[in-house]
Amino acid sequence: MDAHYLNEVIKGNTDAFGYFIRTYQNKAFGIAIAMVKQEDDAKDVVQNSFITAYASISKFRNDSKFSTWFYRIVVNTGLQFLAQKKRRAIKYEALEVSQTEKTACNAIIKKMHQDDLKHLVKLVFGKIPSKQALLLQLFYIDELSIAEIEAVTNFSKPNIKVLLHRGRTSFYDIVKKEQIKKPY
């Protein structure tokens, strides 16, 4: 389906690009919000990503899926946004989390309502470093494989695994702290 609309856009049918916006805007927003933390900033990143994709769509070589190519643009745009704003990385040292604590956190998460879970994920993603939040978003929410994440982010496989591990540890620690504040 992507190929048909891709050819239409290349032929000059600007309306055909709407297909890509409708198809990829939600996942692109998820990636952007994981990186930049603020909803308005994420909307700007997604909008700029679509503009970049439209302007360079003729450079798409079909050697990967369109989604992989586009999500790479979203990641690059997010990184550029962060660099321009010169945001300081959150200094967060993850505590060691035992298997028992992880199991307890998982039990808490399973008991939560969908709205509470969305709120918790948003809270956690706002408190952990952008790269960790991005990889958790791509791996667990968007369900991309390590190889697909490597293509989207251009991070090495070992780096992806380390960031996923750190992200999970950070996530569990924050869930544990939030559970103490508000038992579910």
Short mmCIF file of N, CA and C in Angstrom, two decimals, residues 26-174:
data_model
loop_
_atom_site.label_atom_id
_atom_site.label_comp_id
_atom_site.label_asym_id
_atom_site.label_seq_id
_atom_site.Cartn_x
_atom_site.Cartn_y
_atom_site.Cartn_z
N ASN A 26 0.48 8.60 14.64
CA ASN A 26 0.39 8.19 16.04
C ASN A 26 1.69 7.59 16.56
N LYS A 27 2.29 6.69 15.79
CA LYS A 27 3.55 6.10 16.24
C LYS A 27 4.66 7.16 16.24
N ALA A 28 4.64 8.05 15.26
CA ALA A 28 5.63 9.12 15.22
C ALA A 28 5.50 10.01 16.46
N PHE A 29 4.27 10.28 16.85
CA PHE A 29 4.06 11.09 18.05
C PHE A 29 4.57 10.35 19.28
N GLY A 30 4.35 9.05 19.36
CA GLY A 30 4.85 8.26 20.48
C GLY A 30 6.36 8.32 20.58
N ILE A 31 7.03 8.23 19.45
CA ILE A 31 8.49 8.32 19.42
C ILE A 31 8.93 9.72 19.87
N ALA A 32 8.27 10.73 19.33
CA ALA A 32 8.65 12.11 19.64
C ALA A 32 8.43 12.44 21.11
N ILE A 33 7.28 12.02 21.66
CA ILE A 33 7.00 12.34 23.06
C ILE A 33 7.98 11.63 23.98
N ALA A 34 8.40 10.44 23.59
CA ALA A 34 9.39 9.72 24.39
C ALA A 34 10.72 10.47 24.41
N MET A 35 11.02 11.16 23.33
CA MET A 35 12.29 11.87 23.24
C MET A 35 12.25 13.24 23.88
N VAL A 36 11.24 14.05 23.54
CA VAL A 36 11.25 15.46 23.94
C VAL A 36 10.41 15.77 25.17
N LYS A 37 9.60 14.82 25.61
CA LYS A 37 8.86 14.87 26.87
C LYS A 37 7.62 15.76 26.89
N GLN A 38 7.57 16.81 26.13
CA GLN A 38 6.46 17.75 26.15
C GLN A 38 5.58 17.56 24.92
N GLU A 39 4.27 17.56 25.13
CA GLU A 39 3.33 17.29 24.05
C GLU A 39 3.47 18.30 22.90
N ASP A 40 3.54 19.58 23.21
CA ASP A 40 3.66 20.58 22.15
C ASP A 40 4.96 20.43 21.38
N ASP A 41 6.04 20.15 22.09
CA ASP A 41 7.33 19.93 21.42
C ASP A 41 7.27 18.69 20.53
N ALA A 42 6.61 17.64 21.02
CA ALA A 42 6.48 16.41 20.24
C ALA A 42 5.68 16.66 18.96
N LYS A 43 4.62 17.46 19.07
CA LYS A 43 3.83 17.80 17.88
C LYS A 43 4.69 18.54 16.86
N ASP A 44 5.54 19.45 17.34
CA ASP A 44 6.44 20.17 16.44
C ASP A 44 7.42 19.21 15.76
N VAL A 45 7.95 18.28 16.52
CA VAL A 45 8.90 17.30 15.97
C VAL A 45 8.22 16.47 14.89
N VAL A 46 7.00 16.01 15.16
CA VAL A 46 6.28 15.19 14.18
C VAL A 46 5.97 16.01 12.93
N GLN A 47 5.51 17.22 13.13
CA GLN A 47 5.20 18.08 11.97
C GLN A 47 6.45 18.31 11.13
N ASN A 48 7.56 18.64 11.77
CA ASN A 48 8.80 18.86 11.03
C ASN A 48 9.29 17.58 10.35
N SER A 49 9.03 16.45 10.98
CA SER A 49 9.42 15.17 10.38
C SER A 49 8.63 14.90 9.11
N PHE A 50 7.34 15.18 9.13
CA PHE A 50 6.53 14.99 7.93
C PHE A 50 6.96 15.95 6.82
N ILE A 51 7.29 17.16 7.20
CA ILE A 51 7.77 18.13 6.20
C ILE A 51 9.07 17.63 5.57
N THR A 52 9.98 17.14 6.41
CA THR A 52 11.26 16.61 5.92
C THR A 52 11.03 15.40 5.02
N ALA A 53 10.15 14.50 5.45
CA ALA A 53 9.86 13.30 4.65
C ALA A 53 9.28 13.68 3.30
N TYR A 54 8.34 14.63 3.30
CA TYR A 54 7.74 15.04 2.03
C TYR A 54 8.78 15.66 1.11
N ALA A 55 9.63 16.51 1.67
CA ALA A 55 10.65 17.19 0.86
C ALA A 55 11.69 16.22 0.30
N SER A 56 11.93 15.13 1.00
CA SER A 56 12.98 14.20 0.55
C SER A 56 12.43 12.84 0.15
N ILE A 57 11.15 12.75 -0.14
CA ILE A 57 10.54 11.46 -0.46
C ILE A 57 11.13 10.84 -1.73
N SER A 58 11.61 11.67 -2.61
CA SER A 58 12.22 11.13 -3.84
C SER A 58 13.54 10.43 -3.54
N LYS A 59 14.12 10.67 -2.36
CA LYS A 59 15.37 10.03 -1.97
C LYS A 59 15.15 8.66 -1.32
N PHE A 60 13.90 8.32 -1.04
CA PHE A 60 13.60 7.03 -0.44
C PHE A 60 13.93 5.95 -1.46
N ARG A 61 14.81 5.00 -1.06
CA ARG A 61 15.35 4.02 -2.01
C ARG A 61 14.65 2.66 -1.98
N ASN A 62 13.67 2.48 -1.16
CA ASN A 62 12.95 1.20 -1.05
C ASN A 62 13.83 0.04 -0.60
N ASP A 63 14.97 0.31 0.02
CA ASP A 63 15.79 -0.79 0.54
C ASP A 63 15.42 -1.11 1.99
N SER A 64 14.44 -0.41 2.53
CA SER A 64 13.85 -0.71 3.83
C SER A 64 12.38 -0.35 3.75
N LYS A 65 11.65 -0.65 4.83
CA LYS A 65 10.24 -0.26 4.84
C LYS A 65 10.15 1.26 4.96
N PHE A 66 9.09 1.82 4.41
CA PHE A 66 8.89 3.26 4.51
C PHE A 66 8.84 3.68 5.97
N SER A 67 8.18 2.87 6.81
CA SER A 67 8.04 3.22 8.22
C SER A 67 9.41 3.35 8.89
N THR A 68 10.32 2.45 8.58
CA THR A 68 11.67 2.51 9.15
C THR A 68 12.36 3.79 8.73
N TRP A 69 12.27 4.10 7.46
CA TRP A 69 12.88 5.34 6.93
C TRP A 69 12.26 6.56 7.61
N PHE A 70 10.93 6.58 7.72
CA PHE A 70 10.27 7.73 8.31
C PHE A 70 10.57 7.87 9.80
N TYR A 71 10.55 6.75 10.53
CA TYR A 71 10.84 6.82 11.96
C TYR A 71 12.27 7.28 12.21
N ARG A 72 13.17 6.95 11.30
CA ARG A 72 14.54 7.46 11.41
C ARG A 72 14.54 8.99 11.29
N ILE A 73 13.72 9.51 10.41
CA ILE A 73 13.58 10.97 10.27
C ILE A 73 13.04 11.56 11.57
N VAL A 74 12.06 10.89 12.17
CA VAL A 74 11.49 11.38 13.43
C VAL A 74 12.56 11.41 14.52
N VAL A 75 13.34 10.34 14.61
CA VAL A 75 14.41 10.29 15.62
C VAL A 75 15.42 11.41 15.38
N ASN A 76 15.86 11.57 14.14
CA ASN A 76 16.83 12.63 13.82
C ASN A 76 16.25 14.01 14.13
N THR A 77 15.00 14.22 13.79
CA THR A 77 14.37 15.51 14.06
C THR A 77 14.28 15.75 15.57
N GLY A 78 13.95 14.70 16.31
CA GLY A 78 13.90 14.81 17.77
C GLY A 78 15.26 15.13 18.36
N LEU A 79 16.29 14.47 17.86
CA LEU A 79 17.64 14.74 18.35
C LEU A 79 18.07 16.17 18.01
N GLN A 80 17.72 16.62 16.81
CA GLN A 80 18.03 18.01 16.44
C GLN A 80 17.29 18.99 17.34
N PHE A 81 16.04 18.68 17.64
CA PHE A 81 15.25 19.54 18.52
C PHE A 81 15.91 19.64 19.89
N LEU A 82 16.31 18.50 20.43
CA LEU A 82 16.95 18.49 21.74
C LEU A 82 18.26 19.27 21.72
N ALA A 83 19.01 19.12 20.65
CA ALA A 83 20.28 19.84 20.55
C ALA A 83 20.05 21.34 20.46
N GLN A 84 19.05 21.76 19.69
CA GLN A 84 18.76 23.18 19.53
C GLN A 84 18.31 23.80 20.86
N LYS A 85 17.54 23.07 21.60
CA LYS A 85 17.06 23.59 22.88
C LYS A 85 18.10 23.45 23.99
N LYS A 86 19.16 22.70 23.70
CA LYS A 86 20.25 22.48 24.65
C LYS A 86 19.72 22.04 26.00
N ARG A 87 18.81 21.10 25.92
CA ARG A 87 18.25 20.58 27.15
C ARG A 87 19.30 19.76 27.87
N ARG A 88 19.30 19.91 29.13
CA ARG A 88 20.23 19.12 29.93
C ARG A 88 19.63 17.74 30.15
N ALA A 89 20.49 16.76 30.04
CA ALA A 89 20.05 15.39 30.29
C ALA A 89 19.69 15.26 31.75
N ILE A 90 18.66 14.54 32.03
CA ILE A 90 18.24 14.31 33.41
C ILE A 90 19.27 13.41 34.06
N LYS A 91 19.79 13.86 35.18
CA LYS A 91 20.74 13.05 35.94
C LYS A 91 19.94 12.10 36.80
N TYR A 92 19.93 10.88 36.38
CA TYR A 92 19.14 9.90 37.11
C TYR A 92 19.94 8.63 37.24
N GLU A 93 20.26 8.27 38.47
CA GLU A 93 20.99 7.04 38.71
C GLU A 93 20.00 5.98 39.12
N ALA A 94 19.90 4.96 38.31
CA ALA A 94 18.97 3.88 38.61
C ALA A 94 19.51 3.04 39.76
N LEU A 95 18.63 2.71 40.66
CA LEU A 95 18.99 1.83 41.76
C LEU A 95 18.87 0.38 41.28
N GLU A 96 19.63 -0.50 41.91
CA GLU A 96 19.49 -1.91 41.59
C GLU A 96 18.09 -2.35 42.01
N VAL A 97 17.43 -3.08 41.15
CA VAL A 97 16.08 -3.53 41.43
C VAL A 97 16.09 -5.06 41.48
N SER A 98 15.61 -5.61 42.57
CA SER A 98 15.61 -7.06 42.72
C SER A 98 14.49 -7.68 41.90
N GLN A 99 14.58 -8.99 41.67
CA GLN A 99 13.55 -9.71 40.92
C GLN A 99 12.22 -9.64 41.66
N THR A 100 12.25 -9.69 42.98
CA THR A 100 11.03 -9.60 43.78
C THR A 100 10.35 -8.26 43.58
N GLU A 101 11.15 -7.20 43.56
CA GLU A 101 10.59 -5.86 43.34
C GLU A 101 10.02 -5.74 41.93
N LYS A 102 10.70 -6.32 40.96
CA LYS A 102 10.19 -6.29 39.58
C LYS A 102 8.85 -7.01 39.49
N THR A 103 8.75 -8.16 40.14
CA THR A 103 7.51 -8.93 40.14
C THR A 103 6.39 -8.12 40.80
N ALA A 104 6.70 -7.46 41.91
CA ALA A 104 5.71 -6.64 42.59
C ALA A 104 5.24 -5.49 41.70
N CYS A 105 6.18 -4.86 40.99
CA CYS A 105 5.81 -3.76 40.08
C CYS A 105 4.93 -4.28 38.95
N ASN A 106 5.28 -5.44 38.41
CA ASN A 106 4.48 -6.02 37.34
C ASN A 106 3.06 -6.30 37.81
N ALA A 107 2.92 -6.78 39.04
CA ALA A 107 1.60 -7.05 39.60
C ALA A 107 0.79 -5.76 39.72
N ILE A 108 1.45 -4.69 40.15
CA ILE A 108 0.78 -3.39 40.27
C ILE A 108 0.30 -2.92 38.90
N ILE A 109 1.17 -3.04 37.91
CA ILE A 109 0.83 -2.58 36.56
C ILE A 109 -0.37 -3.35 36.01
N LYS A 110 -0.42 -4.66 36.25
CA LYS A 110 -1.53 -5.48 35.75
C LYS A 110 -2.86 -5.08 36.37
N LYS A 111 -2.85 -4.56 37.60
CA LYS A 111 -4.08 -4.18 38.30
C LYS A 111 -4.60 -2.81 37.86
N MET A 112 -3.78 -2.06 37.20
CA MET A 112 -4.15 -0.68 36.87
C MET A 112 -5.15 -0.63 35.72
N HIS A 113 -5.98 0.40 35.74
CA HIS A 113 -6.87 0.66 34.62
C HIS A 113 -6.05 1.24 33.48
N GLN A 114 -6.58 1.17 32.29
CA GLN A 114 -5.85 1.65 31.10
C GLN A 114 -5.47 3.12 31.23
N ASP A 115 -6.37 3.96 31.73
CA ASP A 115 -6.07 5.38 31.88
C ASP A 115 -4.95 5.61 32.89
N ASP A 116 -5.00 4.86 34.00
CA ASP A 116 -3.94 4.97 35.00
C ASP A 116 -2.61 4.52 34.42
N LEU A 117 -2.65 3.46 33.61
CA LEU A 117 -1.43 2.95 33.00
C LEU A 117 -0.84 3.99 32.04
N LYS A 118 -1.69 4.61 31.23
CA LYS A 118 -1.21 5.65 30.31
C LYS A 118 -0.58 6.80 31.10
N HIS A 119 -1.22 7.19 32.19
CA HIS A 119 -0.69 8.27 33.03
C HIS A 119 0.67 7.87 33.61
N LEU A 120 0.77 6.63 34.08
CA LEU A 120 2.03 6.16 34.66
C LEU A 120 3.14 6.14 33.61
N VAL A 121 2.85 5.63 32.42
CA VAL A 121 3.87 5.59 31.36
C VAL A 121 4.32 7.00 31.02
N LYS A 122 3.38 7.93 30.91
CA LYS A 122 3.73 9.32 30.61
C LYS A 122 4.60 9.91 31.72
N LEU A 123 4.24 9.63 32.96
CA LEU A 123 5.01 10.10 34.11
C LEU A 123 6.43 9.54 34.08
N VAL A 124 6.54 8.23 33.86
CA VAL A 124 7.85 7.59 33.85
C VAL A 124 8.69 8.11 32.70
N PHE A 125 8.11 8.19 31.51
CA PHE A 125 8.87 8.67 30.35
C PHE A 125 9.35 10.10 30.56
N GLY A 126 8.62 10.87 31.34
CA GLY A 126 9.05 12.24 31.65
C GLY A 126 10.20 12.31 32.64
N LYS A 127 10.45 11.21 33.35
CA LYS A 127 11.48 11.22 34.39
C LYS A 127 12.74 10.47 34.01
N ILE A 128 12.73 9.74 32.91
CA ILE A 128 13.93 9.00 32.53
C ILE A 128 14.58 9.66 31.33
N PRO A 129 15.86 9.40 31.12
CA PRO A 129 16.56 10.01 29.98
C PRO A 129 15.88 9.70 28.65
N SER A 130 15.98 10.63 27.73
CA SER A 130 15.28 10.55 26.45
C SER A 130 15.60 9.28 25.67
N LYS A 131 16.85 8.88 25.64
CA LYS A 131 17.21 7.68 24.88
C LYS A 131 16.56 6.45 25.46
N GLN A 132 16.51 6.35 26.78
CA GLN A 132 15.86 5.21 27.42
C GLN A 132 14.37 5.21 27.11
N ALA A 133 13.74 6.36 27.23
CA ALA A 133 12.30 6.46 26.94
C ALA A 133 12.02 6.12 25.48
N LEU A 134 12.87 6.59 24.58
CA LEU A 134 12.70 6.30 23.16
C LEU A 134 12.74 4.80 22.91
N LEU A 135 13.74 4.13 23.47
CA LEU A 135 13.88 2.70 23.22
C LEU A 135 12.76 1.89 23.87
N LEU A 136 12.31 2.29 25.05
CA LEU A 136 11.16 1.61 25.66
C LEU A 136 9.92 1.79 24.79
N GLN A 137 9.74 2.99 24.25
CA GLN A 137 8.62 3.27 23.35
C GLN A 137 8.68 2.38 22.11
N LEU A 138 9.84 2.35 21.47
CA LEU A 138 9.98 1.58 20.23
C LEU A 138 9.84 0.08 20.47
N PHE A 139 10.44 -0.44 21.54
CA PHE A 139 10.47 -1.88 21.78
C PHE A 139 9.15 -2.40 22.35
N TYR A 140 8.62 -1.74 23.38
CA TYR A 140 7.45 -2.27 24.06
C TYR A 140 6.12 -1.75 23.52
N ILE A 141 6.07 -0.49 23.13
CA ILE A 141 4.80 0.08 22.69
C ILE A 141 4.64 -0.09 21.18
N ASP A 142 5.68 0.25 20.42
CA ASP A 142 5.59 0.11 18.97
C ASP A 142 5.96 -1.30 18.50
N GLU A 143 6.49 -2.12 19.40
CA GLU A 143 6.82 -3.52 19.16
C GLU A 143 7.79 -3.73 18.00
N LEU A 144 8.81 -2.88 17.94
CA LEU A 144 9.86 -3.06 16.93
C LEU A 144 10.90 -4.03 17.46
N SER A 145 11.52 -4.76 16.56
CA SER A 145 12.59 -5.67 16.94
C SER A 145 13.87 -4.87 17.18
N ILE A 146 14.87 -5.51 17.77
CA ILE A 146 16.16 -4.85 18.00
C ILE A 146 16.74 -4.40 16.66
N ALA A 147 16.64 -5.24 15.63
CA ALA A 147 17.17 -4.89 14.31
C ALA A 147 16.44 -3.67 13.74
N GLU A 148 15.12 -3.61 13.92
CA GLU A 148 14.37 -2.45 13.42
C GLU A 148 14.73 -1.20 14.21
N ILE A 149 14.92 -1.34 15.52
CA ILE A 149 15.32 -0.20 16.34
C ILE A 149 16.69 0.29 15.90
N GLU A 150 17.58 -0.64 15.58
CA GLU A 150 18.91 -0.27 15.11
C GLU A 150 18.81 0.54 13.82
N ALA A 151 17.92 0.13 12.92
CA ALA A 151 17.73 0.86 11.66
C ALA A 151 17.11 2.23 11.89
N VAL A 152 16.18 2.32 12.83
CA VAL A 152 15.49 3.59 13.10
C VAL A 152 16.40 4.58 13.82
N THR A 153 17.15 4.09 14.82
CA THR A 153 17.92 5.00 15.67
C THR A 153 19.38 5.15 15.27
N ASN A 154 19.89 4.17 14.54
CA ASN A 154 21.30 4.11 14.17
C ASN A 154 22.19 3.86 15.39
N PHE A 155 21.60 3.36 16.49
CA PHE A 155 22.37 2.94 17.65
C PHE A 155 22.85 1.51 17.39
N SER A 156 23.96 1.13 18.00
CA SER A 156 24.45 -0.24 17.85
C SER A 156 23.57 -1.19 18.67
N LYS A 157 23.57 -2.48 18.30
CA LYS A 157 22.78 -3.46 19.04
C LYS A 157 23.18 -3.53 20.51
N PRO A 158 24.48 -3.55 20.83
CA PRO A 158 24.84 -3.57 22.26
C PRO A 158 24.35 -2.32 23.00
N ASN A 159 24.43 -1.16 22.36
CA ASN A 159 23.96 0.07 22.97
C ASN A 159 22.45 0.02 23.20
N ILE A 160 21.72 -0.53 22.23
CA ILE A 160 20.27 -0.66 22.37
C ILE A 160 19.93 -1.55 23.57
N LYS A 161 20.65 -2.67 23.69
CA LYS A 161 20.38 -3.59 24.79
C LYS A 161 20.69 -2.95 26.14
N VAL A 162 21.79 -2.20 26.21
CA VAL A 162 22.15 -1.53 27.45
C VAL A 162 21.10 -0.47 27.81
N LEU A 163 20.69 0.33 26.81
CA LEU A 163 19.69 1.37 27.08
C LEU A 163 18.34 0.77 27.45
N LEU A 164 17.97 -0.35 26.83
CA LEU A 164 16.72 -1.02 27.20
C LEU A 164 16.80 -1.52 28.65
N HIS A 165 17.93 -2.10 29.01
CA HIS A 165 18.10 -2.58 30.38
C HIS A 165 18.02 -1.42 31.37
N ARG A 166 18.73 -0.35 31.08
CA ARG A 166 18.69 0.82 31.96
C ARG A 166 17.29 1.42 32.02
N GLY A 167 16.63 1.46 30.87
CA GLY A 167 15.27 1.99 30.82
C GLY A 167 14.31 1.16 31.65
N ARG A 168 14.41 -0.17 31.54
CA ARG A 168 13.56 -1.04 32.35
C ARG A 168 13.84 -0.84 33.84
N THR A 169 15.11 -0.76 34.19
CA THR A 169 15.48 -0.56 35.60
C THR A 169 14.92 0.78 36.10
N SER A 170 15.08 1.82 35.31
CA SER A 170 14.54 3.14 35.68
C SER A 170 13.03 3.08 35.82
N PHE A 171 12.39 2.41 34.85
CA PHE A 171 10.94 2.29 34.85
C PHE A 171 10.47 1.60 36.13
N TYR A 172 11.06 0.47 36.47
CA TYR A 172 10.67 -0.27 37.67
C TYR A 172 10.89 0.57 38.92
N ASP A 173 11.99 1.28 38.99
CA ASP A 173 12.28 2.08 40.18
C ASP A 173 11.25 3.18 40.35
N ILE A 174 10.89 3.85 39.27
CA ILE A 174 9.91 4.93 39.35
C ILE A 174 8.52 4.37 39.68
#
